[in-house]
XYZ file of N, CA, C and O in Angstrom:
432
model
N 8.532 8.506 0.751
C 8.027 7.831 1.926
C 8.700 6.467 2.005
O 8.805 5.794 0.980
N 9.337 5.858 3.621
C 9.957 4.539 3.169
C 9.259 4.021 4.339
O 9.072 4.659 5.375
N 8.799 2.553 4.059
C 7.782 1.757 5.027
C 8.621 1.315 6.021
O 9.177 0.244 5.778
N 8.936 1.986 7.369
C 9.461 1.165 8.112
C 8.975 -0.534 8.522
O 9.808 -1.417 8.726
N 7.154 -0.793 8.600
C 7.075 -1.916 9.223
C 5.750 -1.702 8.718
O 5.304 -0.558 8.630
N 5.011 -2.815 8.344
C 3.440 -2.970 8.122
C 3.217 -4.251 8.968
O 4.041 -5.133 9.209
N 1.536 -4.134 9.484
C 0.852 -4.911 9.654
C -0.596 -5.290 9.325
O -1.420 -4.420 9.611
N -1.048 -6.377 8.800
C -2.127 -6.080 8.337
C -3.234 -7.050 9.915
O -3.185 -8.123 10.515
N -4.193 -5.628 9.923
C -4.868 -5.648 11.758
C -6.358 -7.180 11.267
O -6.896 -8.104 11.878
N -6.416 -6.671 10.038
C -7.977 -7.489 9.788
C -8.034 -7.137 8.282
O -7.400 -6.230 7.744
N -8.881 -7.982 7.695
C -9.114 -8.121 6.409
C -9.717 -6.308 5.645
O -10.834 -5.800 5.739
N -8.470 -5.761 4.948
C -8.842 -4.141 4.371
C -8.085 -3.152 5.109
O -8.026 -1.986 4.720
N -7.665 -3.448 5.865
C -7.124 -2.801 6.997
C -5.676 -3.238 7.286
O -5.354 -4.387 7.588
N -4.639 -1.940 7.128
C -3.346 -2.079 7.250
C -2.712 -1.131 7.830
O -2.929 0.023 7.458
N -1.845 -1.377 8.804
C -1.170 -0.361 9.701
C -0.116 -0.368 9.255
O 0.539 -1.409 9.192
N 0.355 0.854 8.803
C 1.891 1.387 8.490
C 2.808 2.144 8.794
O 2.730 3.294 8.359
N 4.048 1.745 9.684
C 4.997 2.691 10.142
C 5.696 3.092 9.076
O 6.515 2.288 8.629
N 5.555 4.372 8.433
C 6.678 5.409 7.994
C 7.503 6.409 7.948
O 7.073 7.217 8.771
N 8.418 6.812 7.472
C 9.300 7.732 7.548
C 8.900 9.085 6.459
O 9.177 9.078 5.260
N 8.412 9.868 6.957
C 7.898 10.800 5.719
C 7.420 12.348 7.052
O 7.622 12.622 8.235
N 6.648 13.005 5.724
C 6.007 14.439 6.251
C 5.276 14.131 6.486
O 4.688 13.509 5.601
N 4.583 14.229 7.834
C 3.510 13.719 7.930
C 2.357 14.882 7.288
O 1.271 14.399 6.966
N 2.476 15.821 7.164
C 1.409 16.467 6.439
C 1.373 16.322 4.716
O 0.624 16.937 3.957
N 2.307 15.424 4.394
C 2.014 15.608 2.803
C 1.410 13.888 2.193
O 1.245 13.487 1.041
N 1.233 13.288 3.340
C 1.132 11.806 2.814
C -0.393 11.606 2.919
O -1.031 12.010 3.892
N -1.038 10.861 1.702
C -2.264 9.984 1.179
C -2.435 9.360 1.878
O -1.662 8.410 1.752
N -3.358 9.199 3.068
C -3.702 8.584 3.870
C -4.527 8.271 4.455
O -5.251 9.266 4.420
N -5.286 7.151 5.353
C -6.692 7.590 5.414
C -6.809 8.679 7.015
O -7.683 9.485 7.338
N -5.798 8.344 7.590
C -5.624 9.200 8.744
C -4.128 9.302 9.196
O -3.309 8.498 8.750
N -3.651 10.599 10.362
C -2.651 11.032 10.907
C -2.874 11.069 12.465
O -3.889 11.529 12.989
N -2.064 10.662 12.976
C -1.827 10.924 14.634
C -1.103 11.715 14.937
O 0.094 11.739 14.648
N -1.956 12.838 15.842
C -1.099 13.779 16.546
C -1.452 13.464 17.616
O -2.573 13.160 18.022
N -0.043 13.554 18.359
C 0.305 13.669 19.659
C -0.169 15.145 19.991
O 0.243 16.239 19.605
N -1.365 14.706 20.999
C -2.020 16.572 21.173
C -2.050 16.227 22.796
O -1.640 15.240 23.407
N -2.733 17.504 23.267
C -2.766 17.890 24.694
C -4.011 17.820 24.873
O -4.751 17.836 23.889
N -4.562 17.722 26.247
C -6.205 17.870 26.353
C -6.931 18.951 25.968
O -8.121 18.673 25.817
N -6.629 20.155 25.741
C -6.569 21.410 25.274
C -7.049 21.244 23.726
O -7.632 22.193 23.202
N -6.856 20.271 23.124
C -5.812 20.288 21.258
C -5.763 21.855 20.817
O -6.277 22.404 19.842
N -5.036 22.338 21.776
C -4.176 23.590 21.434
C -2.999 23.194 20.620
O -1.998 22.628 21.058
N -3.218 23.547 19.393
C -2.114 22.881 18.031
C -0.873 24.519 17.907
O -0.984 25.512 17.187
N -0.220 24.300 18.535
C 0.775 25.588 18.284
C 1.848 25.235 18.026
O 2.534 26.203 17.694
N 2.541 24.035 17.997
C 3.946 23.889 18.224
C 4.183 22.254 17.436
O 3.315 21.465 17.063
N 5.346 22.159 17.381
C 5.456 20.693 16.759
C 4.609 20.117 15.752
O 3.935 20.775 14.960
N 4.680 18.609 15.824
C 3.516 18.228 14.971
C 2.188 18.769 14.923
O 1.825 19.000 13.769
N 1.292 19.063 15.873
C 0.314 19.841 16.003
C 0.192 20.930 15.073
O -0.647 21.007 14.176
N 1.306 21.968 15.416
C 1.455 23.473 14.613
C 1.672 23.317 13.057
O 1.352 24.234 12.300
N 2.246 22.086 12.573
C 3.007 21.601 11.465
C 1.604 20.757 10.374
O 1.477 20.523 9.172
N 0.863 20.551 11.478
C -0.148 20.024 10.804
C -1.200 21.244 10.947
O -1.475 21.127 9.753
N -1.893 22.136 11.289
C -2.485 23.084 11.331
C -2.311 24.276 10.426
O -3.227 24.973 9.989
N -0.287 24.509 10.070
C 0.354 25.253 9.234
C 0.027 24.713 7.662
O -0.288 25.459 6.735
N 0.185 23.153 7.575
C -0.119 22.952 6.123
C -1.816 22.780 6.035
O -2.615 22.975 5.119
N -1.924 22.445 7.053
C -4.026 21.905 6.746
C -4.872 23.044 7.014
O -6.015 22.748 6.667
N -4.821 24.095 7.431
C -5.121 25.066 7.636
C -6.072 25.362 9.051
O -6.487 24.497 9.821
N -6.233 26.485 9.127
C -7.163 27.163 10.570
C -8.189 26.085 10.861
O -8.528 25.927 12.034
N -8.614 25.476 10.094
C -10.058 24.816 9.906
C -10.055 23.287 11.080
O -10.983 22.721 11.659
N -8.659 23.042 11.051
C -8.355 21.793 12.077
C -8.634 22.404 13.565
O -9.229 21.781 14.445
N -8.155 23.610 13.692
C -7.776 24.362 14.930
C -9.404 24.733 15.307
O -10.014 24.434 16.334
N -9.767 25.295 14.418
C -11.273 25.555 15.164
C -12.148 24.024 15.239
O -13.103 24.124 16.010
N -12.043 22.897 14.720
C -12.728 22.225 14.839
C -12.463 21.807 16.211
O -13.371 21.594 17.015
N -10.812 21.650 16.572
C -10.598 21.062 17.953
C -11.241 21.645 19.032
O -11.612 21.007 20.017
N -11.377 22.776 18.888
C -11.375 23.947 19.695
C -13.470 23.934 20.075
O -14.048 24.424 21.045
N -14.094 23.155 18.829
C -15.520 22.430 19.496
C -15.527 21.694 20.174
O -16.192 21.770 21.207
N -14.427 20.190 19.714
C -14.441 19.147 20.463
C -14.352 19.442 21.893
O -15.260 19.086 22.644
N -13.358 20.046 22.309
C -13.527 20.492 24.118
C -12.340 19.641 24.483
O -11.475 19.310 23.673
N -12.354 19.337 25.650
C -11.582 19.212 26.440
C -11.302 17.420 26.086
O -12.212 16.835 25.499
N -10.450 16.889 26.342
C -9.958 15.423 25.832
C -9.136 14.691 27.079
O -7.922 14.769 27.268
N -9.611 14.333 27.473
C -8.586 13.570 28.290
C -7.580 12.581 28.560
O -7.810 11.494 28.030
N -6.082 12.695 29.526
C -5.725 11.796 29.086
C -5.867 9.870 28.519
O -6.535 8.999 29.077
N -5.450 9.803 27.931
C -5.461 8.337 27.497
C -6.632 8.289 27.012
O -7.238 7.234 27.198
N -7.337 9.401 26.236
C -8.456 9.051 24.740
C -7.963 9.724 23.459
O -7.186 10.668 23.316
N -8.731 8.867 22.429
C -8.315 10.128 21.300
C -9.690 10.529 20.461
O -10.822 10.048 20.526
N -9.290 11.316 19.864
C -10.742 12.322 18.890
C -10.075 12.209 17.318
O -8.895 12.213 16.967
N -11.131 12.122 16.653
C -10.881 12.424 15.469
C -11.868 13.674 14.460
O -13.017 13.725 14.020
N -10.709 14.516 14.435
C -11.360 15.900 13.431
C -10.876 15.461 11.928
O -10.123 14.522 11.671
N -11.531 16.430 10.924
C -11.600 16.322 9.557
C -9.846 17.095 9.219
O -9.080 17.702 9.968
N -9.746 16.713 7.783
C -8.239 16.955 8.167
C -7.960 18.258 7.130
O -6.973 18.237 6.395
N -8.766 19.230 7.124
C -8.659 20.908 5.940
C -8.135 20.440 4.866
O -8.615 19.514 4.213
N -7.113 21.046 4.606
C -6.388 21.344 3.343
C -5.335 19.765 3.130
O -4.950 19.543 1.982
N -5.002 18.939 4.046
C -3.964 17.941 4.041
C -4.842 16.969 3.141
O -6.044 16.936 2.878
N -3.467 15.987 2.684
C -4.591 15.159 1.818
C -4.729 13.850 2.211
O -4.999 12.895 1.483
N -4.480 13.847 3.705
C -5.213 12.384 4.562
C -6.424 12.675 4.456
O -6.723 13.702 3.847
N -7.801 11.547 5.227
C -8.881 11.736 5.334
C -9.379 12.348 6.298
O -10.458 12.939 6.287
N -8.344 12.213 7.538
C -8.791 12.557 9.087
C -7.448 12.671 9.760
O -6.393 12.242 9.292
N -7.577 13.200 10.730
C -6.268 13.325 12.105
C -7.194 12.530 13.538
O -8.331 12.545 14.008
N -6.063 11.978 13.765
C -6.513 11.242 15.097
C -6.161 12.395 16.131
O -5.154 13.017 15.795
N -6.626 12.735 17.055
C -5.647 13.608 17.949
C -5.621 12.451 19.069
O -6.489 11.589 19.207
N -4.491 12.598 19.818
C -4.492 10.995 20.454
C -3.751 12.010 21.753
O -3.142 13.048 21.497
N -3.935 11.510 23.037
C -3.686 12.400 24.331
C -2.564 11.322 25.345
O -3.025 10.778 26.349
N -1.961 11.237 25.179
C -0.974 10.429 25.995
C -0.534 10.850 27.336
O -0.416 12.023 27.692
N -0.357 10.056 27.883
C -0.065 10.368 29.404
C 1.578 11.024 29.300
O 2.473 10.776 28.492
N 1.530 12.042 30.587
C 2.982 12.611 31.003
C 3.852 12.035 31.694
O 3.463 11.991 32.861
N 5.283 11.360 31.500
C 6.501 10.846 32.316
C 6.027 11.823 33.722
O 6.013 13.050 33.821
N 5.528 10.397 35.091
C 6.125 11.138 36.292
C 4.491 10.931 36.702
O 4.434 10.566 37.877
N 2.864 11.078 35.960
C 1.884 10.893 36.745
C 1.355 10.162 36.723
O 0.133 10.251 36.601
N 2.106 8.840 36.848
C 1.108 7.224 37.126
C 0.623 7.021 36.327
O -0.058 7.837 35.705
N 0.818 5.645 35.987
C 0.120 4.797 35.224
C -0.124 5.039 33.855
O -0.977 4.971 32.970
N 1.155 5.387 34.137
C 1.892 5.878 32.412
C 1.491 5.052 31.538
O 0.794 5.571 30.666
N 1.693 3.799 31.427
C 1.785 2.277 30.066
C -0.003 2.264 29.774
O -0.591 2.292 28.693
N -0.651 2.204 31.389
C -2.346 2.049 30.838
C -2.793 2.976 30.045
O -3.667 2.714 29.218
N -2.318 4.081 30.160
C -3.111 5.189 30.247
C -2.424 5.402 28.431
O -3.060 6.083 27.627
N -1.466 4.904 28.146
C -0.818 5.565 26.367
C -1.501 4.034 25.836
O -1.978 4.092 24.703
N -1.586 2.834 26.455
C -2.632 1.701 25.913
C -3.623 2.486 25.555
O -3.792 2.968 24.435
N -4.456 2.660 26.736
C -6.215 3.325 26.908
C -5.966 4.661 25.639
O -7.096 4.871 25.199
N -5.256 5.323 25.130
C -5.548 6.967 23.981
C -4.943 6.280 22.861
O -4.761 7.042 21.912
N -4.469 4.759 22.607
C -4.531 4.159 21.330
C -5.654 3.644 20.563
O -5.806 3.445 19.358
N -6.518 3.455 21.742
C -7.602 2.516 21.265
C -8.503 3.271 20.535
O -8.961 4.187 21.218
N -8.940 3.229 19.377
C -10.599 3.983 19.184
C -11.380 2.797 19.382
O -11.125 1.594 19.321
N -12.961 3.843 19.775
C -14.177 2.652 19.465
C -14.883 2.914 18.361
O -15.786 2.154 18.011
């Protein structure tokens, strides 16, 4: 794993850009770039579902429907982060692109 960039957000708390698998790294959480669906078939989604097992896929599949520019967080199976963010980003082309990938960064 090589640290592209850290920041530390508040006292315990540190944000870290790296270069790695994202399914094999100690972490307390992972961001996937998911769909409102979190239909995990393909890409990071599928890649994280393939090593963490079925158990991510059916949990999404309670959560329901997600919309753009929020995110959810499910338990993370077999991977050895703590959690997956699923995070819903807006599509090039339907407005209000910048608010809307602001607004599915934020948790409360």
């Amino acid at each position: 794993m090589r640290i592209i960039n850290e920041v530390v957000i508040t006292d315990g708390i540190t944000l870290r850009l790296v270069v790695s698998n994202i399914t094999s790294i100690n972490v307390d959480a992972i961001v996937n770039p998911a769909n409102s669906n979190l239909k995990h078939g393909g890409g990071v989604a599928g890649a994280i579902v393939l090593r963490g097992g079925i158990t991510i896929q059916e949990e999404s599949e309670k959560t329901g429907f997600v919309p753009v520019g929020t995110s959810v967080i499910t338990g993370s199976g077999l991977l050895p982060c703590k959690g997956i963010i699923h995070t819903v980003g807006p599509r090039m082309g339907e407005g209000n692109e910048d608010e809307k990938l602001k607004s599915s960064l934020q948790l409360s």
